[in-house]
Short mmCIF file of C-alpha atoms and ligand atoms in Angstrom, two decimals:
data_model
loop_
_atom_site.label_atom_id
_atom_site.label_comp_id
_atom_site.label_asym_id
_atom_site.label_seq_id
_atom_site.Cartn_x
_atom_site.Cartn_y
_atom_site.Cartn_z
CA MET A 1 19.17 -67.42 -33.79
CA SER A 2 17.92 -70.61 -35.42
CA ASN A 3 18.00 -73.67 -33.27
CA ARG A 4 18.91 -75.89 -36.19
CA LEU A 5 22.16 -77.66 -35.40
CA LEU A 6 22.71 -80.12 -38.20
CA TRP A 7 21.01 -80.88 -41.49
CA ALA A 8 21.40 -83.08 -44.54
CA GLU A 9 20.62 -81.98 -48.08
CA ASN A 10 19.92 -84.69 -50.66
CA LEU A 11 22.44 -86.94 -48.96
CA THR A 12 23.27 -90.11 -50.87
CA HIS A 13 25.85 -92.86 -50.42
CA LEU A 14 25.62 -96.21 -52.11
CA PHE A 15 28.04 -99.03 -51.77
CA ALA A 16 26.11 -100.95 -54.40
CA GLN A 17 22.55 -100.81 -55.67
CA ASN A 18 20.14 -100.41 -52.65
CA LYS A 19 23.04 -100.68 -50.29
CA GLY A 20 23.45 -97.41 -48.41
CA PHE A 21 21.11 -94.46 -48.38
CA MET A 22 19.56 -92.14 -50.98
CA GLU A 23 18.33 -88.53 -51.12
CA ILE A 24 18.09 -87.97 -47.43
CA ASN A 25 16.90 -84.57 -46.15
CA CYS A 26 16.73 -84.19 -42.47
CA GLU A 27 17.28 -81.69 -39.66
CA LEU A 28 18.28 -81.81 -36.10
CA TYR A 29 17.39 -79.08 -33.63
CA ARG A 30 19.03 -78.06 -30.36
CA GLY A 31 18.09 -80.39 -27.49
CA GLU A 32 15.95 -82.79 -29.44
CA ILE A 33 16.30 -86.54 -29.84
CA LEU A 34 15.98 -87.83 -33.41
CA GLY A 35 15.51 -91.57 -33.85
CA ILE A 36 16.41 -93.43 -37.04
CA VAL A 37 14.57 -96.71 -37.23
CA GLY A 38 14.17 -99.42 -39.83
CA GLU A 39 15.01 -103.04 -40.38
CA SER A 40 18.50 -104.44 -40.63
CA GLY A 41 20.30 -103.32 -43.75
CA SER A 42 18.07 -100.27 -44.36
CA GLY A 43 21.09 -97.93 -44.21
CA LYS A 44 20.69 -96.52 -40.68
CA THR A 45 24.31 -96.98 -39.56
CA THR A 46 25.71 -95.81 -42.84
CA LEU A 47 23.59 -92.62 -42.66
CA LEU A 48 24.63 -92.05 -39.05
CA LYS A 49 28.30 -92.32 -40.08
CA SER A 50 27.76 -89.70 -42.80
CA LEU A 51 25.86 -87.40 -40.50
CA SER A 52 28.60 -87.62 -37.88
CA GLY A 53 31.55 -86.89 -40.19
CA ARG A 54 32.89 -90.41 -40.51
CA LEU A 55 31.84 -91.28 -44.03
CA LYS A 56 32.03 -88.83 -46.87
CA PRO A 57 28.79 -89.20 -48.87
CA SER A 58 28.98 -89.63 -52.65
CA ASP A 59 26.42 -86.91 -53.12
CA GLY A 60 24.71 -84.15 -51.17
CA GLN A 61 25.76 -82.13 -48.16
CA VAL A 62 25.84 -82.37 -44.40
CA LYS A 63 25.76 -78.89 -42.86
CA PHE A 64 26.00 -77.74 -39.25
CA ALA A 65 25.69 -74.49 -37.39
CA ASP A 66 28.41 -73.31 -34.98
CA GLY A 67 29.41 -70.04 -33.40
CA PHE A 68 30.72 -68.81 -36.82
CA GLY A 69 27.61 -69.60 -38.78
CA GLU A 70 26.90 -72.37 -41.25
CA GLN A 71 29.54 -74.92 -42.27
CA SER A 72 29.67 -77.79 -44.65
CA LEU A 73 30.98 -80.83 -42.76
CA TYR A 74 32.89 -82.40 -45.63
CA ASP A 75 34.47 -79.07 -46.69
CA LEU A 76 36.36 -79.07 -43.42
CA GLU A 77 39.96 -80.35 -43.25
CA GLU A 78 40.09 -83.92 -41.98
CA SER A 79 41.88 -82.67 -38.84
CA GLU A 80 39.12 -80.11 -38.17
CA ARG A 81 36.45 -82.70 -38.57
CA ARG A 82 38.19 -84.99 -36.10
CA ARG A 83 38.59 -82.16 -33.57
CA LEU A 84 34.78 -81.47 -33.96
CA LEU A 85 34.07 -85.12 -33.25
CA ARG A 86 36.20 -85.18 -30.13
CA THR A 87 34.98 -81.89 -28.71
CA ASP A 88 31.62 -80.50 -29.77
CA TRP A 89 30.12 -83.81 -30.93
CA GLY A 90 30.18 -87.20 -29.28
CA ILE A 91 29.75 -90.76 -30.55
CA VAL A 92 28.39 -93.67 -28.57
CA HIS A 93 29.12 -96.99 -30.30
CA GLN A 94 27.02 -100.05 -29.89
CA HIS A 95 30.03 -102.03 -28.49
CA PRO A 96 31.32 -99.90 -25.68
CA LEU A 97 34.91 -101.04 -26.09
CA ASP A 98 34.89 -99.49 -29.58
CA GLY A 99 34.51 -96.14 -27.87
CA LEU A 100 36.69 -96.68 -24.87
CA ARG A 101 40.37 -97.12 -24.19
CA PRO A 102 40.38 -100.60 -22.58
CA TYR A 103 43.78 -100.33 -21.00
CA ILE A 104 43.50 -97.00 -19.33
CA SER A 105 41.53 -96.52 -16.10
CA ALA A 106 37.92 -95.44 -16.01
CA GLY A 107 38.94 -92.00 -14.77
CA GLY A 108 41.54 -91.77 -17.51
CA ASN A 109 38.90 -92.52 -20.10
CA ILE A 110 36.84 -89.63 -18.88
CA GLY A 111 39.73 -87.26 -18.23
CA GLU A 112 41.68 -87.97 -21.39
CA ARG A 113 39.68 -85.69 -23.63
CA LEU A 114 39.80 -82.87 -21.13
CA MET A 115 43.57 -83.07 -21.17
CA ALA A 116 43.47 -83.13 -25.00
CA ILE A 117 41.79 -79.70 -24.95
CA GLY A 118 44.37 -78.34 -22.62
CA GLN A 119 43.24 -78.98 -19.07
CA ARG A 120 46.29 -79.76 -17.01
CA HIS A 121 45.19 -79.60 -13.36
CA TYR A 122 45.30 -83.32 -12.35
CA ASN A 123 43.14 -82.92 -9.28
CA ASN A 124 40.42 -81.04 -11.06
CA ILE A 125 40.33 -83.59 -13.86
CA ARG A 126 40.14 -86.40 -11.39
CA GLU A 127 37.31 -84.70 -9.50
CA THR A 128 35.40 -84.08 -12.73
CA ALA A 129 35.91 -87.78 -13.67
CA LYS A 130 34.60 -88.83 -10.25
CA ARG A 131 31.50 -86.67 -10.60
CA TRP A 132 30.76 -88.12 -14.05
CA LEU A 133 31.20 -91.68 -12.72
CA ILE A 134 28.59 -90.88 -10.07
CA ASP A 135 26.35 -89.24 -12.67
CA VAL A 136 26.34 -92.35 -14.82
CA GLU A 137 25.77 -94.53 -11.68
CA ILE A 138 29.24 -96.11 -11.39
CA ALA A 139 30.74 -96.16 -7.86
CA SER A 140 33.46 -93.52 -7.76
CA ASP A 141 35.86 -95.95 -6.05
CA ARG A 142 36.06 -97.76 -9.42
CA ILE A 143 37.88 -94.71 -10.87
CA ASP A 144 41.24 -96.49 -11.13
CA ASP A 145 39.83 -99.71 -12.52
CA LEU A 146 40.14 -100.69 -16.16
CA PRO A 147 36.98 -100.67 -18.28
CA ILE A 148 37.66 -104.34 -19.24
CA THR A 149 36.82 -105.25 -15.62
CA PHE A 150 33.40 -103.67 -15.95
CA SER A 151 30.13 -105.28 -17.00
CA GLY A 152 28.67 -104.44 -20.43
CA GLY A 153 26.21 -102.05 -18.90
CA MET A 154 28.86 -100.24 -16.93
CA GLN A 155 31.13 -100.00 -19.90
CA GLN A 156 28.32 -98.41 -21.83
CA ARG A 157 27.70 -95.91 -19.05
CA LEU A 158 31.41 -95.13 -18.99
CA GLN A 159 31.42 -94.56 -22.73
CA ILE A 160 28.53 -92.11 -22.22
CA ALA A 161 30.43 -90.29 -19.49
CA ARG A 162 33.55 -90.07 -21.64
CA ASN A 163 31.46 -88.33 -24.27
CA LEU A 164 29.33 -86.12 -22.03
CA VAL A 165 32.24 -84.72 -20.08
CA MET A 166 33.00 -82.59 -23.13
CA GLU A 167 29.46 -81.15 -22.99
CA PRO A 168 28.82 -81.92 -26.64
CA SER A 169 26.01 -80.14 -28.53
CA ILE A 170 25.30 -83.30 -30.49
CA LEU A 171 25.59 -86.97 -29.52
CA PHE A 172 25.39 -89.70 -32.17
CA MET A 173 24.45 -93.12 -30.89
CA ASP A 174 24.27 -96.40 -32.79
CA GLU A 175 22.18 -99.02 -31.01
CA PRO A 176 23.55 -97.99 -27.61
CA THR A 177 21.55 -100.60 -25.72
CA GLY A 178 22.00 -103.28 -28.39
CA GLY A 179 24.05 -105.91 -26.63
CA LEU A 180 22.51 -105.52 -23.10
CA ASP A 181 20.03 -107.52 -21.12
CA VAL A 182 16.54 -106.12 -21.12
CA SER A 183 16.67 -104.96 -17.44
CA VAL A 184 20.10 -103.29 -17.94
CA GLN A 185 18.76 -101.74 -21.19
CA ALA A 186 15.85 -100.20 -19.38
CA LYS A 187 18.01 -98.61 -16.74
CA LEU A 188 20.38 -97.30 -19.32
CA LEU A 189 17.58 -95.76 -21.35
CA ASP A 190 16.25 -93.99 -18.29
CA LEU A 191 19.68 -92.66 -17.51
CA LEU A 192 20.29 -91.53 -21.01
CA ARG A 193 17.03 -89.74 -21.24
CA LYS A 194 17.70 -87.95 -17.98
CA LEU A 195 21.21 -86.90 -18.92
CA VAL A 196 20.50 -85.66 -22.40
CA LYS A 197 17.51 -83.64 -21.26
CA GLN A 198 19.42 -82.24 -18.27
CA HIS A 199 22.39 -81.15 -20.44
CA GLN A 200 20.21 -80.12 -23.44
CA ILE A 201 22.11 -82.31 -25.83
CA ALA A 202 20.78 -83.03 -29.26
CA VAL A 203 20.85 -86.73 -30.11
CA VAL A 204 20.71 -88.77 -33.26
CA ILE A 205 20.03 -92.36 -32.29
CA VAL A 206 19.93 -95.37 -34.57
CA THR A 207 17.92 -98.33 -33.36
CA HIS A 208 15.98 -101.21 -34.83
CA ASP A 209 14.07 -101.36 -31.53
CA LEU A 210 10.86 -99.34 -31.67
CA GLY A 211 10.56 -99.64 -27.85
CA VAL A 212 13.88 -97.81 -27.54
CA ALA A 213 12.65 -95.25 -30.10
CA ARG A 214 9.41 -94.71 -28.30
CA LEU A 215 11.19 -94.13 -24.96
CA LEU A 216 13.87 -91.79 -26.14
CA ALA A 217 13.09 -90.09 -29.41
CA ASP A 218 11.08 -86.90 -29.89
CA ARG A 219 10.98 -87.40 -33.63
CA LEU A 220 11.52 -90.44 -35.86
CA MET A 221 12.69 -91.13 -39.35
CA VAL A 222 11.73 -94.51 -40.72
CA MET A 223 14.10 -96.03 -43.26
CA GLN A 224 13.48 -98.71 -45.80
CA GLN A 225 16.05 -99.75 -48.36
CA GLY A 226 18.05 -96.65 -47.97
CA ARG A 227 15.22 -94.17 -48.16
CA VAL A 228 13.24 -92.32 -45.53
CA VAL A 229 9.68 -93.47 -46.02
CA GLU A 230 8.09 -91.67 -43.13
CA SER A 231 9.06 -89.11 -40.47
CA GLY A 232 7.32 -87.14 -37.74
CA LEU A 233 6.77 -86.87 -34.05
CA THR A 234 7.42 -90.27 -32.47
CA ASP A 235 3.96 -90.70 -31.05
CA ASN A 236 2.31 -89.82 -34.34
CA VAL A 237 4.51 -92.19 -36.34
CA LEU A 238 4.15 -95.12 -33.97
CA ASP A 239 0.46 -94.62 -33.02
CA ASP A 240 -0.79 -93.70 -36.45
CA PRO A 241 1.76 -94.94 -39.07
CA LYS A 242 0.95 -93.77 -42.60
CA HIS A 243 3.39 -95.70 -44.71
CA PRO A 244 2.72 -99.43 -45.23
CA TYR A 245 6.26 -100.25 -44.25
CA THR A 246 5.88 -98.42 -40.89
CA GLN A 247 2.60 -100.08 -40.41
CA LEU A 248 4.33 -103.41 -40.84
CA LEU A 249 7.12 -102.54 -38.46
CA VAL A 250 4.68 -101.37 -35.81
CA SER A 251 2.38 -104.36 -36.19
CA SER A 252 5.27 -106.87 -36.02
CA ILE A 253 6.17 -105.41 -32.64
CA LEU A 254 2.55 -105.75 -31.44
CA GLN A 255 2.51 -109.43 -32.45
CA ASN A 256 5.71 -110.23 -30.46
N1 LIG B 301 31.59 -100.68 -45.98
C1 LIG B 301 30.62 -101.26 -46.67
N2 LIG B 301 30.87 -101.79 -47.87
C2 LIG B 301 29.87 -102.35 -48.62
N3 LIG B 301 28.57 -102.41 -48.21
C3 LIG B 301 28.26 -101.94 -46.99
C4 LIG B 301 29.23 -101.31 -46.14
N4 LIG B 301 28.65 -100.93 -45.02
C5 LIG B 301 27.34 -101.29 -45.14
N5 LIG B 301 27.08 -101.87 -46.32
C6 LIG B 301 25.81 -102.30 -46.79
O1 LIG B 301 24.90 -101.24 -46.90
C7 LIG B 301 23.66 -101.61 -46.44
C8 LIG B 301 23.18 -100.77 -45.29
O2 LIG B 301 23.98 -101.10 -44.13
P1 LIG B 301 23.77 -100.44 -42.68
O3 LIG B 301 24.75 -101.08 -41.76
O4 LIG B 301 23.82 -98.96 -42.85
O5 LIG B 301 22.28 -100.88 -42.32
P2 LIG B 301 21.52 -100.83 -40.93
O6 LIG B 301 20.20 -100.34 -41.22
O7 LIG B 301 22.33 -99.99 -39.96
O8 LIG B 301 21.56 -102.33 -40.56
P3 LIG B 301 21.76 -102.98 -39.07
O9 LIG B 301 20.57 -102.60 -38.21
O10 LIG B 301 21.83 -104.43 -39.37
O11 LIG B 301 23.04 -102.46 -38.54
C9 LIG B 301 23.69 -103.10 -46.09
O12 LIG B 301 23.22 -103.86 -47.23
C10 LIG B 301 25.16 -103.34 -45.86
O13 LIG B 301 25.49 -104.67 -46.14
#
């Protein structure tokens, strides 16, 4: 069985000239972390949306492998795509409250999706939610508190728990540490790395921060003006960048 989970074939979506992404071909394998880097406006978020079923591209295909074989993401019915996004795939937004229900408890945020797939045993759901709170380093006695009473870092960890409780095969993350203080960011990155490796989850992560990419990603794609200009193993791309744009990105970090 191939370990290829998700791939894009000549994927293109343009809002206007040079605004969006063009002719993207990429692959994601089971258990790997793929980083998408590039400066602001290079099309990273738009590409992530298309790869994760939230933006139908104007051209090309997103395909994925599941138990039934190979499927074309945008040939699915809208409802099927949504179900896939809530069950087998997860999405971690930059702003945690975009991915949480602010007015239901932390435990409810984690348990809700289990109930949506038919789990009904309240005590089991609560125990699972507690375990996930502990796994993302939130005290389990906060289970009945609302996410709006949590710090930004805690909210982000809760958003991660809400996704991981479904044991997704793929997690899509857009600047997950974006709004956090540096020290909180570092802790979250450590936790993320531990959890995705432990649960063998494949990840596509968008970041403009090469430090985040270095820490998390196994492979990188570098985007400039909607195109992938370089890709490869993270260490190779960052230690020995071939494309002038990647060289510029790497050297601007070194100067900071
Ligand atoms: N819904 C939209 N309608 C029109 N233009 C859009 C839309 N969404 C994004 N764009 C434009 O497409 C280009 C790529 O945007 P995108 O958000 O994908 O870039 P990015 O690399 O993720 O940038 P950032 O790091 O700042 O989030 C930008 O020029 C942006 O202004």
